[in-house]
CSV table of C-alpha atoms in Angstrom, one decimal:
chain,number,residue,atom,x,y,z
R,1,UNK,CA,103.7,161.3,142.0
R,2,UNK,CA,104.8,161.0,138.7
R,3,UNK,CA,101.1,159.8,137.5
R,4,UNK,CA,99.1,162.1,139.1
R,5,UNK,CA,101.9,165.1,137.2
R,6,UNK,CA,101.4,163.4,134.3
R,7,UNK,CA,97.0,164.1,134.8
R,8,UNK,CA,97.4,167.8,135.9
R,9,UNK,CA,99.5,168.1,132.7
R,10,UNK,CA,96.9,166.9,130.3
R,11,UNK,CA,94.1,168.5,133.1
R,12,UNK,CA,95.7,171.8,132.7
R,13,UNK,CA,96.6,174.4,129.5
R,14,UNK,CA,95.5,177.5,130.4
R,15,UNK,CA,95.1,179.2,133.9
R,16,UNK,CA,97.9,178.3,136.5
R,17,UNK,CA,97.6,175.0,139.1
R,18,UNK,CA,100.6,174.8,141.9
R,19,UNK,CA,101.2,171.7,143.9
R,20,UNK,CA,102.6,170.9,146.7
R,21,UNK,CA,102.9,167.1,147.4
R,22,UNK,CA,103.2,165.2,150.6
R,23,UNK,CA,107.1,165.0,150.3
R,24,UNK,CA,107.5,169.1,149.6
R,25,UNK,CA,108.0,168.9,146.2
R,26,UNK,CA,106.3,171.9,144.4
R,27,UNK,CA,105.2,171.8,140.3
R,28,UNK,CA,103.4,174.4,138.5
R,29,UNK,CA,100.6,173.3,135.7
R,30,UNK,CA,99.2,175.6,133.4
R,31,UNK,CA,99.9,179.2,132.2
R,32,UNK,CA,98.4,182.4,133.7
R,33,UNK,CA,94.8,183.3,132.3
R,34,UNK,CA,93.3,186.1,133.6
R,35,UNK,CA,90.1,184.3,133.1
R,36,UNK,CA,91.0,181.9,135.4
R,37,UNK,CA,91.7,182.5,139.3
R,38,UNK,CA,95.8,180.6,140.4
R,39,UNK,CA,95.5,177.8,142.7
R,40,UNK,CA,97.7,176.4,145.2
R,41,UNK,CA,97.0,173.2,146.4
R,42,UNK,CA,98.9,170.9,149.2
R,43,UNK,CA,98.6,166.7,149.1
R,44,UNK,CA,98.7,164.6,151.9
R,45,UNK,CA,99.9,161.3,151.7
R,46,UNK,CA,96.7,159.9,150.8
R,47,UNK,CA,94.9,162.0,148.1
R,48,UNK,CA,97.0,161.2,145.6
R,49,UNK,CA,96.2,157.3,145.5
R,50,UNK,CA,92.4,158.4,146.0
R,51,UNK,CA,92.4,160.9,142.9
R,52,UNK,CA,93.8,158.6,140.4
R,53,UNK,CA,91.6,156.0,141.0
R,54,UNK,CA,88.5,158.3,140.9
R,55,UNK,CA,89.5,162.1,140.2
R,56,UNK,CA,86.3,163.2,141.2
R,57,UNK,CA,85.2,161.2,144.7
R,58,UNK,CA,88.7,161.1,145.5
R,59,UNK,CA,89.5,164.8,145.2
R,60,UNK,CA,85.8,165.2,147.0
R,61,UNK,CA,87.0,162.5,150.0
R,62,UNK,CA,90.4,164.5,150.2
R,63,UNK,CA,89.1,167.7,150.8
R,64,UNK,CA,86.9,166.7,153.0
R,65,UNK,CA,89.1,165.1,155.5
R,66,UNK,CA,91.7,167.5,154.9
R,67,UNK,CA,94.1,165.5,153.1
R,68,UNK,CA,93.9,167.9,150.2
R,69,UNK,CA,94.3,171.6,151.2
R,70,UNK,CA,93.7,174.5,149.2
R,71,UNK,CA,96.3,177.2,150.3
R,72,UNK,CA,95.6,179.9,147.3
R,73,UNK,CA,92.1,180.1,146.2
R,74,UNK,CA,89.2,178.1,147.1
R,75,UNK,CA,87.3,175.0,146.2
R,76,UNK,CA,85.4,176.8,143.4
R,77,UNK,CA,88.0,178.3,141.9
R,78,UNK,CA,89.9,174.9,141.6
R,79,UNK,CA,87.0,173.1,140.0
R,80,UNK,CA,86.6,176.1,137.9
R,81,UNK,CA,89.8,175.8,136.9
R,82,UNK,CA,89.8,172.1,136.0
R,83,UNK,CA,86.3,172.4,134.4
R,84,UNK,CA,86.8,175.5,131.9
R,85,UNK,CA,90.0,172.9,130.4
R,86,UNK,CA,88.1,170.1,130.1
R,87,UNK,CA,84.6,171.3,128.5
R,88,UNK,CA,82.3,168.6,127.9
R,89,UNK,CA,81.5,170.1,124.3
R,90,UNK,CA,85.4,168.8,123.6
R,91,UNK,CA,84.7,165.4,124.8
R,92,UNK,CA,88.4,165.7,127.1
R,93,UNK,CA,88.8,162.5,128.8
R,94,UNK,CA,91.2,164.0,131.2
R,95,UNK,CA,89.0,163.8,133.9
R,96,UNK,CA,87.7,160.5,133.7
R,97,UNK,CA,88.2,157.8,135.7
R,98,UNK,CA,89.8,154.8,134.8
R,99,UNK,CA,88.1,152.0,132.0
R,100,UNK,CA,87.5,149.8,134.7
R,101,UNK,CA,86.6,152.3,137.2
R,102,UNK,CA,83.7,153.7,134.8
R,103,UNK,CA,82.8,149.9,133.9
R,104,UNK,CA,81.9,149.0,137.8
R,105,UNK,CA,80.4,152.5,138.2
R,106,UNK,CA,77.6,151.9,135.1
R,107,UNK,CA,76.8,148.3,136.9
R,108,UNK,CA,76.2,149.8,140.2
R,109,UNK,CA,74.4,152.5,138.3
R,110,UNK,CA,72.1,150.3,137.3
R,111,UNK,CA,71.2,148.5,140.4
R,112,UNK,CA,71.4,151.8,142.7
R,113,UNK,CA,68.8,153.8,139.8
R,114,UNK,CA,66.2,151.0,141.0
R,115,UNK,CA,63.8,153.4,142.9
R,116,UNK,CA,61.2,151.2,144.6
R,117,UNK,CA,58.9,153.0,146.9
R,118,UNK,CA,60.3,151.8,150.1
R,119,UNK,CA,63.7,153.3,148.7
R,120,UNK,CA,62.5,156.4,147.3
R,121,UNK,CA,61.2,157.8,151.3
R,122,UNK,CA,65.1,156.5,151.9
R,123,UNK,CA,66.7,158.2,149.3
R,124,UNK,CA,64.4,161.9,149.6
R,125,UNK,CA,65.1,161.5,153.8
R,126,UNK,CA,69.0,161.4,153.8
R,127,UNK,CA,68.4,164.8,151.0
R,128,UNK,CA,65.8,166.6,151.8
R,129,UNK,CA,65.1,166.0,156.1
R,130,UNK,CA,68.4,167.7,157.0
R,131,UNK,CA,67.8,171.0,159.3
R,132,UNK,CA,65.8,173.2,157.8
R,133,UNK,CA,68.4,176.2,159.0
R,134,UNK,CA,71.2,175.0,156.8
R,135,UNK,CA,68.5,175.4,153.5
R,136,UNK,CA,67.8,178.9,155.2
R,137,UNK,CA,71.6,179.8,154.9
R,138,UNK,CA,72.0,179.6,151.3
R,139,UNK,CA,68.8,179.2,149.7
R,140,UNK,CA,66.4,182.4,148.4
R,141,UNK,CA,63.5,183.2,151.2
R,142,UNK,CA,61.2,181.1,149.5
R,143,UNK,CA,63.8,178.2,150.1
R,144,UNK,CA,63.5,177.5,146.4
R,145,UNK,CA,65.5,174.7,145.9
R,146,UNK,CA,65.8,174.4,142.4
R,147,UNK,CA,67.2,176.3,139.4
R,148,UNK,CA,66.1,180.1,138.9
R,149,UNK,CA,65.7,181.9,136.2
R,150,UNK,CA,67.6,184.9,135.4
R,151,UNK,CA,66.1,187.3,132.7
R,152,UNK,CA,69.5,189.5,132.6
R,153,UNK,CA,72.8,190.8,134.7
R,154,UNK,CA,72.5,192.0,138.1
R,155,UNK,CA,69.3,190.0,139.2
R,156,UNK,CA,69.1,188.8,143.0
R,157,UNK,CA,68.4,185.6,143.5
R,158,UNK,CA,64.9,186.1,145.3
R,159,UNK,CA,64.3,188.0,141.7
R,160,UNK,CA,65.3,185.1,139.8
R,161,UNK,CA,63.3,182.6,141.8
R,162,UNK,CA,60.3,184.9,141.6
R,163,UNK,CA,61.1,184.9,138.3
R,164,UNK,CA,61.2,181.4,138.1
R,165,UNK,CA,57.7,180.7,139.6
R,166,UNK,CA,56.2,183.0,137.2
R,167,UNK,CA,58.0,181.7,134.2
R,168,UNK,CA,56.6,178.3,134.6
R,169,UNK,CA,53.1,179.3,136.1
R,170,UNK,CA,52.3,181.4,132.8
R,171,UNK,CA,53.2,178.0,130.6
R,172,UNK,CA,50.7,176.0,132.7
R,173,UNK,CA,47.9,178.3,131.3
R,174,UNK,CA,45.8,178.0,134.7
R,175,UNK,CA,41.9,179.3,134.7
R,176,UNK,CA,39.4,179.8,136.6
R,177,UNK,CA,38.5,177.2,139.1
R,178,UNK,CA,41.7,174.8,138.2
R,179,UNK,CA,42.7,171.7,140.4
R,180,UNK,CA,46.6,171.4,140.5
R,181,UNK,CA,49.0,168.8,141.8
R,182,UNK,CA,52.4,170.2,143.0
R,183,UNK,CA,54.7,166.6,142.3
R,184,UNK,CA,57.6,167.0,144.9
R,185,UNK,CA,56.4,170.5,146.4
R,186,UNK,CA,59.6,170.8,148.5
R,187,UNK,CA,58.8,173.7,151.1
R,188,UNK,CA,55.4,174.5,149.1
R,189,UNK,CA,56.6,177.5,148.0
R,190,UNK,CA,55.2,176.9,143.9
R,191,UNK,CA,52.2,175.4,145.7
R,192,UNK,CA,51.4,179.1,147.1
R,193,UNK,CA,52.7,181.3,144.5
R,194,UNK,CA,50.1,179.4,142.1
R,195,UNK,CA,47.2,179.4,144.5
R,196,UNK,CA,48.0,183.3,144.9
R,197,UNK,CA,48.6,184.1,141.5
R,198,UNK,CA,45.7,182.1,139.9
R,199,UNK,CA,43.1,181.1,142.6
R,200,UNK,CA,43.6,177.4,141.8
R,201,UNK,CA,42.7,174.7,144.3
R,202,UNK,CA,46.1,172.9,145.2
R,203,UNK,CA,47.8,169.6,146.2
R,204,UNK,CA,51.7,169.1,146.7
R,205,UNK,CA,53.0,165.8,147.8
R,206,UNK,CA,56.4,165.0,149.0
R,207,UNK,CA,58.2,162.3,150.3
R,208,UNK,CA,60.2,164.5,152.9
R,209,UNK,CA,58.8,164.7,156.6
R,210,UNK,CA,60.5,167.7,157.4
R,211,UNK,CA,59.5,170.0,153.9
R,212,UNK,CA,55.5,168.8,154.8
R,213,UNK,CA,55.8,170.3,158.2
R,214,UNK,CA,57.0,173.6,157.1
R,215,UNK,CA,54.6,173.5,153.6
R,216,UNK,CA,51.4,173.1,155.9
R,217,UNK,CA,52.4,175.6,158.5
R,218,UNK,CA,53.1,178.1,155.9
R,219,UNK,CA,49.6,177.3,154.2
R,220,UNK,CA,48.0,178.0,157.9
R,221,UNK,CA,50.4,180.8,158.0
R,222,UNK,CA,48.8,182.8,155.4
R,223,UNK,CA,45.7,181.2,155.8
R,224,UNK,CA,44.7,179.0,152.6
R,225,UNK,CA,45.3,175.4,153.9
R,226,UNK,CA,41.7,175.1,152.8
R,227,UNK,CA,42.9,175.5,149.1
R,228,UNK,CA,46.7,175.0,149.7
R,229,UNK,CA,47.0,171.4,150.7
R,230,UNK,CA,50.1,169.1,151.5
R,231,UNK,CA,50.3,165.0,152.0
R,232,UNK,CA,53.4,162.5,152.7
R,233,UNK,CA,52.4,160.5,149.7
R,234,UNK,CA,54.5,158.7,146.4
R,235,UNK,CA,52.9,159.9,143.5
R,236,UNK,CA,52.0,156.5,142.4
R,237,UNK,CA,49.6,156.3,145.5
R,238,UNK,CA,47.7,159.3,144.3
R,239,UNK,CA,44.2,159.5,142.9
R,240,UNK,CA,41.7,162.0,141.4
R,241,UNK,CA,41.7,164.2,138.5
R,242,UNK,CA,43.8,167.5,138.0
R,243,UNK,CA,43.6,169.9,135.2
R,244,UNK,CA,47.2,170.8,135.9
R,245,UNK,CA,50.5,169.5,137.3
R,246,UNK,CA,53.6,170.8,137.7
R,247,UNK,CA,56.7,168.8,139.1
R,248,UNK,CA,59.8,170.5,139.9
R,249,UNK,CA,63.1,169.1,140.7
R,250,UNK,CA,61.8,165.7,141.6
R,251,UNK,CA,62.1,163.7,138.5
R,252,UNK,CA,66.0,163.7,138.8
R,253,UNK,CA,64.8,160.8,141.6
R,254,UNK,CA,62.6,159.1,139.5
R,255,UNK,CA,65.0,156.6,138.1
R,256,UNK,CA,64.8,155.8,134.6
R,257,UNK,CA,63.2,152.0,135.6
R,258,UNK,CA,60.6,154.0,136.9
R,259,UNK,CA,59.6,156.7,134.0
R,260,UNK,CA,56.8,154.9,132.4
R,261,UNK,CA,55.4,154.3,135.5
R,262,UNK,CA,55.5,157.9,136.3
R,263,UNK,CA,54.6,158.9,133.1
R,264,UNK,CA,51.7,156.9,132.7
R,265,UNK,CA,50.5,158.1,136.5
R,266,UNK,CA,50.6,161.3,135.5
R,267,UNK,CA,48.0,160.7,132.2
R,268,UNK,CA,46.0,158.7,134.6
R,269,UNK,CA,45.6,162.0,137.1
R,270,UNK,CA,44.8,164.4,134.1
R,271,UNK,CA,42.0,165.5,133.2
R,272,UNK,CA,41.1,165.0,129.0
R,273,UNK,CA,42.0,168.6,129.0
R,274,UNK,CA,45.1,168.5,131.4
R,275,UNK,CA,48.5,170.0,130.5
R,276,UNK,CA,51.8,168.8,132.7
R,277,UNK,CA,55.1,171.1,132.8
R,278,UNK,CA,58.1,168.5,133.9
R,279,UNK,CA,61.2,171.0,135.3
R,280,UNK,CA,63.7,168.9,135.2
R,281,UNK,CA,68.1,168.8,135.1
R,282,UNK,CA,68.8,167.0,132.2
R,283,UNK,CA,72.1,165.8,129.7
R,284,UNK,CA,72.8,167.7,127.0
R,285,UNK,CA,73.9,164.1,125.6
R,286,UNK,CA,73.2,160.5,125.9
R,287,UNK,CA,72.3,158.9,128.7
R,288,UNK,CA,75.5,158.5,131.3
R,289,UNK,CA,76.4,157.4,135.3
R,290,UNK,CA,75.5,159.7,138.3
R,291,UNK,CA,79.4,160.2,139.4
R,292,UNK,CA,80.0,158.3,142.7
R,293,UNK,CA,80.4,161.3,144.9
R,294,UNK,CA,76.9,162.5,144.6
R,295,UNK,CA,75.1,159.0,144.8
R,296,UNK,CA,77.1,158.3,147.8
R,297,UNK,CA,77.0,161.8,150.0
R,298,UNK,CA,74.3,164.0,148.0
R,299,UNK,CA,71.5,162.0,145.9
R,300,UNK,CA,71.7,158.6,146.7
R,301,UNK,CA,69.4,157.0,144.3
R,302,UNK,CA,69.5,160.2,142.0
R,303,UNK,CA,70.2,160.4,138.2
R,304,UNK,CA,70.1,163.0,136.1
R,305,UNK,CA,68.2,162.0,132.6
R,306,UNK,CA,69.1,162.6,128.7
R,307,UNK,CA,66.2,163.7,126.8
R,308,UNK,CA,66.4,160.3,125.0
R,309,UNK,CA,65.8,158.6,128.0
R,310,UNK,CA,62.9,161.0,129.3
R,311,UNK,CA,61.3,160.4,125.9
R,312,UNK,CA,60.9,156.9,126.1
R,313,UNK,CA,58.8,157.2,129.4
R,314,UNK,CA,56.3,159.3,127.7
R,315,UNK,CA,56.6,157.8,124.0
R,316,UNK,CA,53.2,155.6,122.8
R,317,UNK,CA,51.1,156.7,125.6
R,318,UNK,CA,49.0,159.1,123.1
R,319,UNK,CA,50.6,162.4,124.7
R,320,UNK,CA,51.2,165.9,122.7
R,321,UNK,CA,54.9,167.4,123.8
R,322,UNK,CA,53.6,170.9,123.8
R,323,UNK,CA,56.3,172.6,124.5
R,324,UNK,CA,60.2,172.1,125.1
R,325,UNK,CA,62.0,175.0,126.7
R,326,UNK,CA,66.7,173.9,127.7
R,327,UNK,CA,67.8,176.3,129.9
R,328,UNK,CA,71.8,176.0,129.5
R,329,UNK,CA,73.0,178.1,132.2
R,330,UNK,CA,71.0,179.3,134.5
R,331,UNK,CA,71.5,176.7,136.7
R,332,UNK,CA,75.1,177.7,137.1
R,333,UNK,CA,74.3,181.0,137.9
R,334,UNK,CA,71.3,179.4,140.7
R,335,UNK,CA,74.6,177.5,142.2
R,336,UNK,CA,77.3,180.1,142.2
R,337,UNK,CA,74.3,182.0,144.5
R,338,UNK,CA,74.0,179.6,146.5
R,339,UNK,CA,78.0,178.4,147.0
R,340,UNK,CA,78.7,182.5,147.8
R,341,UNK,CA,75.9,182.1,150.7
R,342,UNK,CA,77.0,179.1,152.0
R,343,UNK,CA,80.6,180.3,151.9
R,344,UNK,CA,79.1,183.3,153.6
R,345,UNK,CA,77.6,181.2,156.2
R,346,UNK,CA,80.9,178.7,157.2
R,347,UNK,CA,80.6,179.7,160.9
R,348,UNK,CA,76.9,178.6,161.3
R,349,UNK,CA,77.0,175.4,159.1
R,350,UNK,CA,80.0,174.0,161.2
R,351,UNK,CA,77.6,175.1,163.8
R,352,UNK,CA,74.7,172.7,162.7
R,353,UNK,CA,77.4,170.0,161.7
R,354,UNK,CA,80.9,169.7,161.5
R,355,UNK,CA,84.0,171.3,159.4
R,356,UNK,CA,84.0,168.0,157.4
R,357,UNK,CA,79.9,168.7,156.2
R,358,UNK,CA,80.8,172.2,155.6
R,359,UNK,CA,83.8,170.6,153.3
R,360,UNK,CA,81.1,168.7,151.6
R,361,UNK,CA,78.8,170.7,151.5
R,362,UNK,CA,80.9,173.4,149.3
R,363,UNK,CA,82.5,170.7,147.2
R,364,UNK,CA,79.0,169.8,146.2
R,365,UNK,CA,77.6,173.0,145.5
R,366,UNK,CA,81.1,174.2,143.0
R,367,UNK,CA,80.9,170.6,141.4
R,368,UNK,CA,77.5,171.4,140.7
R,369,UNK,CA,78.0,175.0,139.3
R,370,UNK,CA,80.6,173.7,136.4
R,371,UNK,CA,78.9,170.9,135.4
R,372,UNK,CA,76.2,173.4,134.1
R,373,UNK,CA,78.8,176.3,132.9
R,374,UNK,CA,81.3,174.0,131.8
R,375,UNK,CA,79.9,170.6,131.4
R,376,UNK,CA,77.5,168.8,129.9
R,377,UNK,CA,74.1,169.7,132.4
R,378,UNK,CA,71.3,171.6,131.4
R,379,UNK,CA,67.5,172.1,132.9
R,380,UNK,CA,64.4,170.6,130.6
R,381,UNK,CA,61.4,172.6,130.8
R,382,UNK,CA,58.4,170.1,129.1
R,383,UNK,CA,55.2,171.0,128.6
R,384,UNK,CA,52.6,167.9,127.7
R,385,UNK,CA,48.9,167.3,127.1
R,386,UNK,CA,46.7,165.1,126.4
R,387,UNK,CA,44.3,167.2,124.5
R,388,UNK,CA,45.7,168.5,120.9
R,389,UNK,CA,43.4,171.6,121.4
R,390,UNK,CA,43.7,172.2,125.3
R,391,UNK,CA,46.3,174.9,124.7
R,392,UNK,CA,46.6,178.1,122.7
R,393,UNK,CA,47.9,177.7,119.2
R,394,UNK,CA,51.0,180.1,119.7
R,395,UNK,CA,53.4,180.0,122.5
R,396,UNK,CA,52.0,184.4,123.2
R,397,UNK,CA,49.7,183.2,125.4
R,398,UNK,CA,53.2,182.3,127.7
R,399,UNK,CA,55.0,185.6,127.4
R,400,UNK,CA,51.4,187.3,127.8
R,401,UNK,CA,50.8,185.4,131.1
R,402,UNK,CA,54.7,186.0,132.3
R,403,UNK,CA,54.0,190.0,132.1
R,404,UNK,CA,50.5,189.7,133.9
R,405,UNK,CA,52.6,187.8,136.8
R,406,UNK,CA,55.2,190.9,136.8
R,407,UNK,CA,52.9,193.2,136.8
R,408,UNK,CA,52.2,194.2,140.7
R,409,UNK,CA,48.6,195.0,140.3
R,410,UNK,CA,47.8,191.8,138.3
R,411,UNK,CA,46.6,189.1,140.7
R,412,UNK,CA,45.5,186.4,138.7
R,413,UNK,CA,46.0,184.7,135.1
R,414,UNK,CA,42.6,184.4,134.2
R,415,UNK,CA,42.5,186.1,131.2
R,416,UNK,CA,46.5,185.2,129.9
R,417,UNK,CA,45.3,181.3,131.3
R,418,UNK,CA,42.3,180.8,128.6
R,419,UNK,CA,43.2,178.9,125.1
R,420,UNK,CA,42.0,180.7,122.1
């Protein structure tokens, strides 16, 4: 007991932490912050030993079977709270686990990152093929399951998905008569919004059984499976030549072994004029370990890159980086969304699952949310080509293109799409 007083005193200087351990003693970290919500939380006799030899998996596994109860507040608000003392631009170590702890979690790293394809179906399946109600709970109508983008205060999250879409559409620069590949096209919700927006012929390919039924039946649906088109295939499998491509929230499964290989795959598929915009979660720092919690319940298999590391993939393969856009925190504002509508949702979740998901589930999604307002997370947008003169010489053409998507009588980008 007297360690794990010793971490919430270091954890926690402003904003107030109560505990109450397994033997009914009571301590008080902290001072009041009216930035910061109180939180009261009660230890069994087992999360103790789990959070000091992993703070974060074995808080995660405590609240999850119930061993660590939050009595005042919830699971946000304490993550919150331990986040907004420790901010990664501080480089606190009070949340770290121990030296050996992070030295058996990087060699694991390494041989878990390895994301052959026979893996990769693996690795998307236990993610992605999970009920398609419990994505309809807490994600936008569009089941947009990456980050939005919010222009200002006060936008909706079906606004800031929209918003989104658009925002990356207009950087693609799509004309008349376009092939584009969709890599990862989760639901095929980008996969439509270009086709409707710009006319373009499309292709998304995912690894996830259950996204591909829904993406084709929404193609039929509105009727363009014709020019809306969806496969179960690894992008290394592909062939043919596209003028654009667009991946979204799929190179976080990549694994860094892999990103020449994908890298050089997606040269191969360009055309001499083709331009790629990668949308990824990235580190604002060097290259680090996927914390054990989310390999083992949420990504298995995932990491999230540094830009470092993503340049090396693409580096001496006679590409132009066109463009490079960091979204800091719009992410956090995407997950704090989607925590309130799960949170909103308890009843039907347990419903699909169990109490113990639902536990997970929320953990998750508030881990997520201050590793991008507090931590060190942020969301690459990177434009590439391999022409030098395939796009516009100015970035206007972008902004010009976003306005044409807002604008409700606009229905394509085929002016805004030409280079000048």
């Amino acid at each position: 007991m007297a360690l794990i007083d010793r971490f919430f005193a270091r954890a926690i200087k402003r904003g107030q932490l109560t505990v109450i351990h397994a033997d009914g003693t009571q301590r008080v970290f902290g001072e009041p912050d009216a930035t910061l919500k109180p939180v009261t939380v009660r230890f069994g006799a087992r999360a103790v030993r789990r959070i000091l030899r992993d703070p974060s998996l074995g808080a995660a596994e405590s609240f999850m079977d119930g061993d660590m109860v939050i009595e005042h507040g919830d699971i946000f608000d304490m993550v919150v709270l331990f986040a907004a003392n420790n901010l990664w631009e501080d480089n606190s170590s009070a949340l770290s686990p121990s030296a050996f702890k992070a030295v058996l979690d990087k060699l694991m790293f390494r041989i878990g990152r390895i994301n052959m394809q026979h893996r990769s179906k693996k690795n998307v399946a236990h993610h992605y093929d999970l009920s398609g109600k419990l994505y309809d709970l807490f994600l936008d109508t569009d089941r947009q399951y990456s980050c939005a983008y919010f222009s200002g205060p006060g936008i909706s999250l079906e606004q800031a998905q929209l918003d989104k879409k658009a925002h990356i559409v207009a950087k693609l620069a799509i004309g008349p008569g376009m092939k584009v590949l969709d890599i990862g096209c989760g639901w095929g919700g980008m996969a439509l919004y270009i086709h409707q927006k710009t006319g373009a012929e499309m292709l998304g390919v995912t690894l996830s059984e259950e996204q591909l039924k829904v993406a084709r039946q929404r193609a039929l649906d509105a009727g363009v499976a014709d020019k809306v088109k969806f496969e179960l295939i690894d992008y290394r499998n592909l062939s043919g030549q596209f003028d654009r491509i667009v991946s979204v929230g799929m190179f976080e499964h990549v694994g860094t072994p892999h990103y020449r290989t994908f890298f050089r795959k997606v040269r191969e598929l360009l055309t001499p004029e083709g331009v790629m915009l990668l949308h990824t979660i990235g580190r604002a720092g060097g290259p680090g370990v996927t914390d054990a919690f989310t390999l083992k319940y949420i990504f298995p298999g995932g990491y999230i890159p540094a830009l470092s590391e993503i340049a090396k993939g693409y580096e001496g393969l006679r590409y132009f980086m066109t463009d490079v856009e960091v979204l800091r925190l719009h992410y956090a504002e995407t997950l704090r969304h989607w925590y309130e509508r799960a949170v909103a949702s308890r009843d039907a979740i347990v419903g699909l699952y169990d109490e113990r998901f639902y536990r997970m589930w929320c953990f998750y999604l508030a881990g997520c949310h201050v590793s991008f307002q507090y931590g060190g997370l942020v969301n690459y947008q990177l434009q590439f080509s391999r022409s030098r003169d395939a796009l516009p010489l100015t970035r206007d053409y972008m902004f010009e293109g976003e306005r044409a998507l807002h604008e409700p009588h606009k229905v394509t980008l085929r002016q805004a799409g030409q280079a000048g």
